[in-house]
mmCIF file of C-alpha atoms and ligand atoms in Angstrom:
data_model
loop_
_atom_site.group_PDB
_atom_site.id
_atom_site.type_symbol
_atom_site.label_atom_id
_atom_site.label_comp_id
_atom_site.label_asym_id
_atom_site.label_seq_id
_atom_site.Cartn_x
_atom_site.Cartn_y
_atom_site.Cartn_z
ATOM 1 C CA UNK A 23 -23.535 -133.451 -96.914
ATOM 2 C CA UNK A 24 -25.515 -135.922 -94.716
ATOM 3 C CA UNK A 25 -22.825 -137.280 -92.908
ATOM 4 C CA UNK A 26 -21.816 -133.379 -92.117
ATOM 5 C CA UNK A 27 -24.959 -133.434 -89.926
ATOM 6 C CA UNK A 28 -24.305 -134.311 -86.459
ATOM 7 C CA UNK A 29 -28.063 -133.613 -85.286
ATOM 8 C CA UNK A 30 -31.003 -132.245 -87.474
ATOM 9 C CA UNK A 31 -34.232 -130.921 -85.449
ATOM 10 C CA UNK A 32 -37.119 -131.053 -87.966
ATOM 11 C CA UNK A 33 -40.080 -129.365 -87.718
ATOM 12 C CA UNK A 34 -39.987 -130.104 -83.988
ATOM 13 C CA UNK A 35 -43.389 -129.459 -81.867
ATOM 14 C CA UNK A 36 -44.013 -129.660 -78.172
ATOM 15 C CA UNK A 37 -46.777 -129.037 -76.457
ATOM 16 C CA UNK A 38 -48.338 -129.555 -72.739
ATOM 17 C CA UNK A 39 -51.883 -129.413 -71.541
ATOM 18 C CA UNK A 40 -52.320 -127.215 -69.034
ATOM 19 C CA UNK A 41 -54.892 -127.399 -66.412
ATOM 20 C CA UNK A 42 -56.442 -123.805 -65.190
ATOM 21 C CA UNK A 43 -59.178 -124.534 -62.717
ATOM 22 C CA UNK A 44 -62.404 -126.536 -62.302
ATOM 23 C CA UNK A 45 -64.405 -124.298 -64.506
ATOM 24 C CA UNK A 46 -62.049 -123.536 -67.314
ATOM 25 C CA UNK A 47 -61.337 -125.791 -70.042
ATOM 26 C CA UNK A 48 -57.447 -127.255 -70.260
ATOM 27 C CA UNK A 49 -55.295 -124.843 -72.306
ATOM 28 C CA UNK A 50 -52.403 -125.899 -74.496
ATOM 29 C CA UNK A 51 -49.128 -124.034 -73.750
ATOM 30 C CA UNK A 52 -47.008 -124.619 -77.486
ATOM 31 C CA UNK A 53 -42.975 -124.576 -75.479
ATOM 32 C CA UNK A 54 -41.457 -125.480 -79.162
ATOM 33 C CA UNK A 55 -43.405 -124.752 -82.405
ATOM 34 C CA UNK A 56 -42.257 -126.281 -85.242
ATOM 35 C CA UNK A 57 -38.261 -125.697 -84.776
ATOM 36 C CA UNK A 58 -36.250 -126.845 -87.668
ATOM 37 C CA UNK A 59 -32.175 -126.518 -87.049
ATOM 38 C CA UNK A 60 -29.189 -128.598 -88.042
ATOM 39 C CA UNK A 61 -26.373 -129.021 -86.485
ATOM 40 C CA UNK A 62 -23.053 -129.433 -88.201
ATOM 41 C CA UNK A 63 -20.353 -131.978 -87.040
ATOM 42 C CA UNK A 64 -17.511 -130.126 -85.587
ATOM 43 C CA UNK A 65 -19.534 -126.581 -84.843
ATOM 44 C CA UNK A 66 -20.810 -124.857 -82.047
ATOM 45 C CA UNK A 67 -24.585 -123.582 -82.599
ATOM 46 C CA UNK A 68 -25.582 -120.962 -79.658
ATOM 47 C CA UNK A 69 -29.445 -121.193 -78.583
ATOM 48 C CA UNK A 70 -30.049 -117.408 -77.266
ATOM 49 C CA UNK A 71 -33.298 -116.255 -75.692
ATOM 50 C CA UNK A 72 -34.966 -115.318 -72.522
ATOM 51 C CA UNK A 73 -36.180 -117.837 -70.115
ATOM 52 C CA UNK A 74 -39.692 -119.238 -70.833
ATOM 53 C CA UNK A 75 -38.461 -119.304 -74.703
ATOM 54 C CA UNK A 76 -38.300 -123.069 -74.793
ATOM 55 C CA UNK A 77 -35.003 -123.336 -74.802
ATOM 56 C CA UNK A 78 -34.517 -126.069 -72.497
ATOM 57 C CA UNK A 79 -37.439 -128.158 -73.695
ATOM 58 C CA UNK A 80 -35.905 -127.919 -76.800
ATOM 59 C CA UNK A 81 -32.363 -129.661 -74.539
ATOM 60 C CA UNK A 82 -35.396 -132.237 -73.142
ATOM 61 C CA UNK A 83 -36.127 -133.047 -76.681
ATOM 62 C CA UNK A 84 -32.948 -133.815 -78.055
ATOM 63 C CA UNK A 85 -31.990 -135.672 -75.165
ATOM 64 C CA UNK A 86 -35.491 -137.686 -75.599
ATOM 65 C CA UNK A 87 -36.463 -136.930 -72.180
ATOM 66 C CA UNK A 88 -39.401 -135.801 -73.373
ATOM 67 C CA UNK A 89 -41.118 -136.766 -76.448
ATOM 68 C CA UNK A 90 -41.885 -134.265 -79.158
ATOM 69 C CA UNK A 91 -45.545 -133.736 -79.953
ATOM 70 C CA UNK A 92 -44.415 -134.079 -83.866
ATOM 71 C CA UNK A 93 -41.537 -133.752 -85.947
ATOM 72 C CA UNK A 94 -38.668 -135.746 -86.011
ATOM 73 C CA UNK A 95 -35.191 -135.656 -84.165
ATOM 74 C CA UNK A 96 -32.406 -137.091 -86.166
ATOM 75 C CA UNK A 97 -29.083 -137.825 -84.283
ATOM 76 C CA UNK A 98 -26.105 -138.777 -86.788
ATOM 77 C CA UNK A 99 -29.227 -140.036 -89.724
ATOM 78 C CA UNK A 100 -30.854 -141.757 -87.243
ATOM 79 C CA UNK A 101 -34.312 -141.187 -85.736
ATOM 80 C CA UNK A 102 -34.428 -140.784 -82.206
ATOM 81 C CA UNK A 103 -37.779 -141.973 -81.564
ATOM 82 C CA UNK A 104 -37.018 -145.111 -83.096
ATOM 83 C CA UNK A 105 -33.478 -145.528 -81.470
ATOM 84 C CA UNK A 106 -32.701 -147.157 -77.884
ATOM 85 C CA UNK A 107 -32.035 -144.152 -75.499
ATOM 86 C CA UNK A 108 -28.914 -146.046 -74.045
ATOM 87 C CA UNK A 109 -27.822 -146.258 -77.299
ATOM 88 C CA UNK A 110 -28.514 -142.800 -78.272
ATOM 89 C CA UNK A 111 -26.572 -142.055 -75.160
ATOM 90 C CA UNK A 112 -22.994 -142.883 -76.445
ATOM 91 C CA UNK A 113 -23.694 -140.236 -79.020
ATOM 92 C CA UNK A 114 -25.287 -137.076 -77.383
ATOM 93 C CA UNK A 115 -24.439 -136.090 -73.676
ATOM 94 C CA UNK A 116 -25.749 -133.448 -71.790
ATOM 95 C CA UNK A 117 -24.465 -131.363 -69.359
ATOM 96 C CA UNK A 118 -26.643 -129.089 -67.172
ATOM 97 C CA UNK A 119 -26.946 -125.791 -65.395
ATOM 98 C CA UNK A 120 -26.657 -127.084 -61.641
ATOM 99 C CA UNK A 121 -23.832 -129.067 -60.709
ATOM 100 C CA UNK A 122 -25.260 -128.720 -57.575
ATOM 101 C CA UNK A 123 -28.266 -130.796 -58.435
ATOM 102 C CA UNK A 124 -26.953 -132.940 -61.070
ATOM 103 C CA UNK A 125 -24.303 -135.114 -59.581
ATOM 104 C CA UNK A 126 -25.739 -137.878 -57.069
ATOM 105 C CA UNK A 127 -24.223 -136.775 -53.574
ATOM 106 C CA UNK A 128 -23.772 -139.839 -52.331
ATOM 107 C CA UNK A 129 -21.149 -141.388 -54.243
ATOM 108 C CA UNK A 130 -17.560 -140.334 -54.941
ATOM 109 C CA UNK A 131 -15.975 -138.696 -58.304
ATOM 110 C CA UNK A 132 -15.029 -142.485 -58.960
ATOM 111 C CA UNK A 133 -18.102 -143.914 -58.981
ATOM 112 C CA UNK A 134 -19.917 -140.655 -60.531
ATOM 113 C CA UNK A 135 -17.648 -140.529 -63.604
ATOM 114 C CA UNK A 136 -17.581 -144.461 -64.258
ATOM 115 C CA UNK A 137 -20.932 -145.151 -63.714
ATOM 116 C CA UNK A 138 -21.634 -144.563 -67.605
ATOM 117 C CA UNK A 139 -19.221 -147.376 -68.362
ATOM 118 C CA UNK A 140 -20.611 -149.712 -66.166
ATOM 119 C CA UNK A 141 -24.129 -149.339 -67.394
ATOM 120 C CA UNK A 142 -22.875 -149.913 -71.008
ATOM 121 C CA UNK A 143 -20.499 -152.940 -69.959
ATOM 122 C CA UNK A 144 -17.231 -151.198 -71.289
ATOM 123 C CA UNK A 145 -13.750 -152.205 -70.074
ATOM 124 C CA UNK A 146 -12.668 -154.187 -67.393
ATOM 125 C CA UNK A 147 -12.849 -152.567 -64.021
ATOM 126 C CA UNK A 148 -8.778 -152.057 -64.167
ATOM 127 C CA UNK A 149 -8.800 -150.363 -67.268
ATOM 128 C CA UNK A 150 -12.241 -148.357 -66.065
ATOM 129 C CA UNK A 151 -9.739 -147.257 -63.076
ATOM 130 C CA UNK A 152 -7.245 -146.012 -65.786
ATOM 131 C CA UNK A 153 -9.876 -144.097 -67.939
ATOM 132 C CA UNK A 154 -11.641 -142.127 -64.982
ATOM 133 C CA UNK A 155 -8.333 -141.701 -63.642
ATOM 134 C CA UNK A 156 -7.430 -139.658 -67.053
ATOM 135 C CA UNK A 157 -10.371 -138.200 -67.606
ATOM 136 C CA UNK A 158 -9.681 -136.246 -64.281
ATOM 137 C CA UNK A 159 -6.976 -135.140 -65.631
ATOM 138 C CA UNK A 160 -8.891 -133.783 -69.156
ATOM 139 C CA UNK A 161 -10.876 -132.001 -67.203
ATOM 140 C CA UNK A 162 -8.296 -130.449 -64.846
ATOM 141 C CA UNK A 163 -9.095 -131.978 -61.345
ATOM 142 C CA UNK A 164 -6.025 -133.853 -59.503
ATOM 143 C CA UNK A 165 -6.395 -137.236 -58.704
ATOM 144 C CA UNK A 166 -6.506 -137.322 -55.259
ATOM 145 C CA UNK A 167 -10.215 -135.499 -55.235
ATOM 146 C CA UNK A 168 -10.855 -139.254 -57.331
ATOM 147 C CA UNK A 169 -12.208 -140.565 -54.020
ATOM 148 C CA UNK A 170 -14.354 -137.324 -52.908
ATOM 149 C CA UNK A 171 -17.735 -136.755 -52.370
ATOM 150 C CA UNK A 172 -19.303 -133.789 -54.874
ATOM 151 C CA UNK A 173 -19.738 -131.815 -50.936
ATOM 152 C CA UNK A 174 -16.347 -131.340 -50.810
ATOM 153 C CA UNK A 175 -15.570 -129.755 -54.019
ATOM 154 C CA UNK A 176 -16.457 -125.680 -55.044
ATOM 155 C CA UNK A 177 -19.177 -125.541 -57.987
ATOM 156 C CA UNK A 178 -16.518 -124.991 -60.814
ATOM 157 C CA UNK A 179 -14.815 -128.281 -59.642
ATOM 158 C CA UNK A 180 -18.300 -129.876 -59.664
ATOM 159 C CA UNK A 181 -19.113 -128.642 -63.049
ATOM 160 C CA UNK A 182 -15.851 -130.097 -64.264
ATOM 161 C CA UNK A 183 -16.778 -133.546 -62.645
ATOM 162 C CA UNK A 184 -20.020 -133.554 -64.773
ATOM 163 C CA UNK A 185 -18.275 -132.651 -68.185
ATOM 164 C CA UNK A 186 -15.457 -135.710 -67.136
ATOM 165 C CA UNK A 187 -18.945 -137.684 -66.570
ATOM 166 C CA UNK A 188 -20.179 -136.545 -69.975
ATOM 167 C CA UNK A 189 -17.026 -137.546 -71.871
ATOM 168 C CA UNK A 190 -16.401 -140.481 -70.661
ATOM 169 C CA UNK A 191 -18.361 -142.788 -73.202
ATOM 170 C CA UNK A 192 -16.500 -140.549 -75.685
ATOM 171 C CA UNK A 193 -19.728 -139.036 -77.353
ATOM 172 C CA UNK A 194 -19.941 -136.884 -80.515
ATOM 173 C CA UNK A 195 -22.666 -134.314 -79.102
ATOM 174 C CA UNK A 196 -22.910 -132.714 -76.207
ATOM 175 C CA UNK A 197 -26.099 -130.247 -75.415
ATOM 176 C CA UNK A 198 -24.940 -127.645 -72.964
ATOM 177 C CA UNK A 199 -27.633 -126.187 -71.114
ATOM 178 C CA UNK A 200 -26.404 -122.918 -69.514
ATOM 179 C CA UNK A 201 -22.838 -124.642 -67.935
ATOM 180 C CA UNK A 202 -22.122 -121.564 -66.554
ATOM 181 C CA UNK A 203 -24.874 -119.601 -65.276
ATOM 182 C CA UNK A 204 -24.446 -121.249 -61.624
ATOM 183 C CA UNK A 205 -21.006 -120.772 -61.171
ATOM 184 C CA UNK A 206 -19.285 -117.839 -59.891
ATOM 185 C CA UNK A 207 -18.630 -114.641 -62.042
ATOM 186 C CA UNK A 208 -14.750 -115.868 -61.680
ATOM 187 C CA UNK A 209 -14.591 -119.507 -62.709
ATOM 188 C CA UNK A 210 -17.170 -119.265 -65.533
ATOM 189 C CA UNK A 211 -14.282 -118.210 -67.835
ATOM 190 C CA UNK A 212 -12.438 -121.292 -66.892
ATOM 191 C CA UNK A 213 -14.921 -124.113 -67.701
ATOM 192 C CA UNK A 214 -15.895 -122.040 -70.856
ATOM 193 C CA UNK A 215 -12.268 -122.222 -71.523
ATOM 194 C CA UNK A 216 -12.085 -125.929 -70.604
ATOM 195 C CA UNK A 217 -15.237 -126.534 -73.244
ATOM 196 C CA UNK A 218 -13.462 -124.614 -76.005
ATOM 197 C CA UNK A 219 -10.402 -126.721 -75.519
ATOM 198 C CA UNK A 220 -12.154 -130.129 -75.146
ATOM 199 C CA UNK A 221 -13.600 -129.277 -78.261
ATOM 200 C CA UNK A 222 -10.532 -128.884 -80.177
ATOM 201 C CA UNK A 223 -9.393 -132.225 -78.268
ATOM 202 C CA UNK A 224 -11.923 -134.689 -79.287
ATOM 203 C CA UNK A 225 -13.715 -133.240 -81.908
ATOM 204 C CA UNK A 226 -16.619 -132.376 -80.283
ATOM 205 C CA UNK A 227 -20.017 -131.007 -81.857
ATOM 206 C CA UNK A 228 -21.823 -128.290 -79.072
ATOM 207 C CA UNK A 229 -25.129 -127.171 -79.115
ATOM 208 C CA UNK A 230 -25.016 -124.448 -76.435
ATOM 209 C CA UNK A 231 -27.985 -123.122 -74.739
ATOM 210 C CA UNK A 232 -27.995 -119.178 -72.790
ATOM 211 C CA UNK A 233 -29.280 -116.579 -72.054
ATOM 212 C CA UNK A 234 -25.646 -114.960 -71.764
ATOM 213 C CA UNK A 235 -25.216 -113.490 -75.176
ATOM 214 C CA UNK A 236 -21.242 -113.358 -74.003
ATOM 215 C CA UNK A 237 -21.128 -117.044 -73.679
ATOM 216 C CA UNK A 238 -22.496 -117.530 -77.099
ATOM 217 C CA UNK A 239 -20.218 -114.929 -78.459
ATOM 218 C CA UNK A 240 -17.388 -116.603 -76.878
ATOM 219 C CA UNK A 241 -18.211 -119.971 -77.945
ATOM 220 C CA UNK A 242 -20.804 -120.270 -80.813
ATOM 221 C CA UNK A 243 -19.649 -120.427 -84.669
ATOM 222 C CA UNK A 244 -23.543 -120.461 -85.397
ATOM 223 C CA UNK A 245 -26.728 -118.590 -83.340
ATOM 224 C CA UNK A 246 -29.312 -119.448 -83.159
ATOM 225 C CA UNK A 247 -32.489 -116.505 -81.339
ATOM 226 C CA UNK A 248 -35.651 -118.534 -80.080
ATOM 227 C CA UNK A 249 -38.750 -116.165 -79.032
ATOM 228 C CA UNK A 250 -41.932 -118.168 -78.084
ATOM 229 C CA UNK A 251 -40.621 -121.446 -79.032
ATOM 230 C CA UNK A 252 -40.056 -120.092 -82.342
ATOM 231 C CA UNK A 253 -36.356 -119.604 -84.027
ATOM 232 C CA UNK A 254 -36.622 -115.908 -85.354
ATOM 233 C CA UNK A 255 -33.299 -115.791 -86.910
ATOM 234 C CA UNK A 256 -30.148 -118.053 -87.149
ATOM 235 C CA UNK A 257 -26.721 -116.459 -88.596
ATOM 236 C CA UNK A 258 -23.067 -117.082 -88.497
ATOM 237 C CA UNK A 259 -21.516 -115.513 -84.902
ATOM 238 C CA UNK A 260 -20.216 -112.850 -86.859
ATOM 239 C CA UNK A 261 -22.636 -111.579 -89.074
ATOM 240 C CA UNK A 262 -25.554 -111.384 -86.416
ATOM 241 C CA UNK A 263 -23.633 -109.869 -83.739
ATOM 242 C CA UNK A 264 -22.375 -107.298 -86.643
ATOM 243 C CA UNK A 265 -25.519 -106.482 -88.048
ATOM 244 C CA UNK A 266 -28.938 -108.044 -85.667
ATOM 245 C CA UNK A 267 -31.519 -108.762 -88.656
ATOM 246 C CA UNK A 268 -34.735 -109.086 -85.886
ATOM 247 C CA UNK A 269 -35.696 -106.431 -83.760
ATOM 248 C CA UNK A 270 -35.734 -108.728 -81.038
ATOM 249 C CA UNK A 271 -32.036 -109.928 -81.301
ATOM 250 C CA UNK A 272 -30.975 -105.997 -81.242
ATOM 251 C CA UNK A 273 -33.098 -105.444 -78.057
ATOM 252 C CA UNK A 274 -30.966 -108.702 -76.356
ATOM 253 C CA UNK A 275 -27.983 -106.902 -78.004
ATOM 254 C CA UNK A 276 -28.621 -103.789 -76.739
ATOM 255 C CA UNK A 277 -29.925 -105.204 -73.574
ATOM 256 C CA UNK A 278 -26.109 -106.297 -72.510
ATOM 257 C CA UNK A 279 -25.012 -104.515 -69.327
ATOM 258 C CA UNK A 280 -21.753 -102.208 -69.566
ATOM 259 C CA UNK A 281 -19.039 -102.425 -67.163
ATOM 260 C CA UNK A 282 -19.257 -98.496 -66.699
ATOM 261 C CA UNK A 283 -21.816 -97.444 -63.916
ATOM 262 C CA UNK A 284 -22.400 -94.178 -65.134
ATOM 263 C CA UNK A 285 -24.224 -95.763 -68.234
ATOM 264 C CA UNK A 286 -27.009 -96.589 -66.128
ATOM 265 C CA UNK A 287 -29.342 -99.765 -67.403
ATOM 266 C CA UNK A 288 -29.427 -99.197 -71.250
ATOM 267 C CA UNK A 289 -32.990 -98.512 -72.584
ATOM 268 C CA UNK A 290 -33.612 -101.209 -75.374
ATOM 269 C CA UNK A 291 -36.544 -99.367 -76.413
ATOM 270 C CA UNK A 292 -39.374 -102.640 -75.839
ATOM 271 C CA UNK A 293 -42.721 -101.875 -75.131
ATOM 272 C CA UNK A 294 -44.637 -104.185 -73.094
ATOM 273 C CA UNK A 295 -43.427 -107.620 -71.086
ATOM 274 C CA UNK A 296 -43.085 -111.115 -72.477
ATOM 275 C CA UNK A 297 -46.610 -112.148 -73.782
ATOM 276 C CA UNK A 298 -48.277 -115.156 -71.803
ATOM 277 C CA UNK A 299 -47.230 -118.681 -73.556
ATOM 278 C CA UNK A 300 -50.815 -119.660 -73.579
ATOM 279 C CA UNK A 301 -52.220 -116.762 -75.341
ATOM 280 C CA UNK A 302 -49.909 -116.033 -77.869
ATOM 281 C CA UNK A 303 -50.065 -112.866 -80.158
ATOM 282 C CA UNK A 304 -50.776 -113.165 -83.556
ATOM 283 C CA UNK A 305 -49.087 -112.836 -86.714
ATOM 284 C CA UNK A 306 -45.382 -111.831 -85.834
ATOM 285 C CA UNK A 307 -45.089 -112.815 -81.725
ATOM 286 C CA UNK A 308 -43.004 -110.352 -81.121
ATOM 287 C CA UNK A 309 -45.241 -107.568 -82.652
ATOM 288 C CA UNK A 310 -46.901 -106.089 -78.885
ATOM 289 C CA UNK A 311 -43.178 -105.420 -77.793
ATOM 290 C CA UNK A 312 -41.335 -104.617 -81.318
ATOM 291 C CA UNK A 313 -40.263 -100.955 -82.142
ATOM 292 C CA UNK A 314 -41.060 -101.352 -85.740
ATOM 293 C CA UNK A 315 -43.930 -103.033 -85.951
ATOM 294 C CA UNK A 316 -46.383 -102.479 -89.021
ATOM 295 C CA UNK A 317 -49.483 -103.692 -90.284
ATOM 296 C CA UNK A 318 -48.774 -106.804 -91.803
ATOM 297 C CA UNK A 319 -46.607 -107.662 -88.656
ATOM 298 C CA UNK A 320 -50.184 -108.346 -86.551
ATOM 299 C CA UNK A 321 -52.033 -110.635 -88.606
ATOM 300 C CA UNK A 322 -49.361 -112.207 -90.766
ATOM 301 C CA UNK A 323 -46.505 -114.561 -89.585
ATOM 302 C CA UNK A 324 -43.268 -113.561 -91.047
ATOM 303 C CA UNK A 325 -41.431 -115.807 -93.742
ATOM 304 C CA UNK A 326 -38.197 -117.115 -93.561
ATOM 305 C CA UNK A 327 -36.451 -114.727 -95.536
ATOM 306 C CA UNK A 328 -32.492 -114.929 -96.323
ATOM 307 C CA UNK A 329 -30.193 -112.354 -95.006
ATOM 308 C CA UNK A 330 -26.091 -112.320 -94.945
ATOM 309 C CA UNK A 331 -25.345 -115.540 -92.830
ATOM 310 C CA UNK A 332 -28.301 -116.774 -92.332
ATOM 311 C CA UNK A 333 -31.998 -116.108 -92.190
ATOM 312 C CA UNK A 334 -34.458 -114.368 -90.349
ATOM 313 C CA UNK A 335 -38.383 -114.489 -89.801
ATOM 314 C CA UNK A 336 -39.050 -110.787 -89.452
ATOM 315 C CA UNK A 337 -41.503 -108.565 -91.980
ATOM 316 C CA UNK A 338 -38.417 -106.000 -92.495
ATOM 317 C CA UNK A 339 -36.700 -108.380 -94.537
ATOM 318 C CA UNK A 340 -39.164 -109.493 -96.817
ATOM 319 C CA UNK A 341 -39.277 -108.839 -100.733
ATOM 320 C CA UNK A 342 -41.335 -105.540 -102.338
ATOM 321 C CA UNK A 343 -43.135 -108.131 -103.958
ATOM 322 C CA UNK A 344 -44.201 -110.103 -100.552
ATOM 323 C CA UNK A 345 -44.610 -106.603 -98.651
ATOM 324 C CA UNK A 346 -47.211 -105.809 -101.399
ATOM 325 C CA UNK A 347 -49.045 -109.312 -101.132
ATOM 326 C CA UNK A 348 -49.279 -108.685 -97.247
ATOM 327 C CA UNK A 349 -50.721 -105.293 -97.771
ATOM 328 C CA UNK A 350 -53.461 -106.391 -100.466
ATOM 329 C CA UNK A 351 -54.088 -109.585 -98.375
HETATM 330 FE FE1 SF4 B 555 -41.254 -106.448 -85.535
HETATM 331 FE FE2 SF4 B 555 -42.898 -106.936 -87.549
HETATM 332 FE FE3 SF4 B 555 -40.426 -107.872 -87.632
HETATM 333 FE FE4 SF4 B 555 -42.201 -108.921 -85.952
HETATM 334 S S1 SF4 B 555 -42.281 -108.994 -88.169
HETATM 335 S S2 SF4 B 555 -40.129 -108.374 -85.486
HETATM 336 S S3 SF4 B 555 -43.365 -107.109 -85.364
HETATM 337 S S4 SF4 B 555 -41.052 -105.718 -87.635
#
């Protein structure tokens, strides 16, 4: 069962110290609090929630750009605090957002896409040559851009450069934060395309961060819903976009634009905006916005109760049993 983990967040905490003036004392903003997840070799686990959720500190910390404040990242068994980060980096990969901003635009495709080699001394420079040439070619770029500057290609070619970049040392992982939300409406179907075959092709293991709930539905076997740095409920693809078990995963549900105009901007029946990260509410998080919120919801903090395909921490789906303790509490 151990060896079916490809990456296991546990009880993951981040926080940062934030400074709010000369006469107030530092507050601590908590961007992940206490996220536990595993990730299963072969799968693709969706990370869904709305920016400000954590999401891509969570990406930070599995990459071990940033350190967590406690808990423990394991990638393949191994800790990643206690592992060499260009080590670590043959493993996990990441590919971001901007392919704008994440490809240096001062050297060409060549130098871009073998510059992972040549950090970890891999190959001779020949056979280098003959690995970026056909990693091009995995990613769907002729050869003749080989020699190009990032300037001269559109942002889905771009984004393709950075996924040949990520695969060259052949890693098991790769954290995908947003690789589409950049790109044009008409080419984000291609590189999510591109990802699902690449997958198939070298047995890849995906951890896919959006806010697009149609990305994850295209892609994810697993979802995971973050609100407040907090997973609220992880299920199978299926089973959550079947039947939502936390009011806050229907609103993003319902939330989803229709193609037809006449349907106007669908009411998703929220009160209230996202809550300030520094002052979060109590008990459940989500309680000032949620529909059907009830006593217990405002002092107590919802268990992690089991529901088809997953689990869920919402008050709902608790026991008669733990309703009653709430109530008597
Ligand atoms: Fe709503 Fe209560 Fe469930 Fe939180 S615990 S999502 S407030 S019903």
């Amino acid at each position: 069962m151990k060896k079916d983990i490809a990456l296991e967040l546990c009880d993951i905490r981040r926080e940062f110290r934030i400074n709010q003036g000369f006469f107030k004392p530092a507050a601590t903003l908590k961007a992940v609090d206490g996220v536990s997840l595993r990730l299963m070799r072969g799968e693709t686990l969706g990370l869904v929630g709305e920016s400000g959720c954590g999401k891509s500190t969570l990406a930070k910390l599995l990459l071990g750009l940033l350190p967590p404040t406690s808990g423990d990242v394991l990638v393949n068994g191994k800790h990643l605090a206690a592992t060499d980060r260009k080590a670590m980096s043959r493993h996990i990969q990441p590919i971001f957002q901007d392919p704008y901003s994440s490809l240096n635009p001062r050297k060409t495709l060549r130098e871009i896409i073998t510059l992972p080699l040549i950090v970890h001394d891999i190959d001779s420079p020949a056979e280098r040559r003959k690995k970026t040439e056909a990693m091009l070619d995995v990613v769907g770029l002729p050869k003749r851009v080989i020699d190009s500057y990032p300037s001269q290609l559109s942002g889905g070619q771009r984004q393709r450069v950075a996924i040949a970049r990520a695969l060259i040392m052949r890693p098991d992982v790769l954290i995908c934060d947003e690789p589409t939300s950049a790109l044009d409406v008409s080419v984000q179907a291609q590189i999510l395309n591109l990802l699902q075959d690449l997958k198939r092709e070298f047995g890849l293991t995906y951890l896919l961060i959006s806010h697009n709930l149609a990305v994850i539905e295209h892609l994810a076997d697993r979802v995971a819903v973050m609100y407040l740095g907090r997973i609220v409920e992880e299920r199978t693809r299926e089973s959550l976009f079947a039947e939502p078990g936390h009011p806050y995963t229907r609103a993003l549900l319902d939330s989803v634009l229709t193609p037809d105009p006449r349907l106007g901007i669908p009411d998703i029946g929220l009160h209230g905006t996202f809550p300030n990260p520094m002052s979060p509410p109590s008990g459940c998080a989500f309680h000032p916005r949620c529909p059907s919120c009830f006593a217990p919801c405002k002092t107590a903090y919802p268990a992690n109760d089991s529901i088809i395909g997953g689990n869920v921490r919402c008050h709902l789906h608790d026991s008669p049993a733990q309703t009653l303790e709430l109530v008597h509490s």
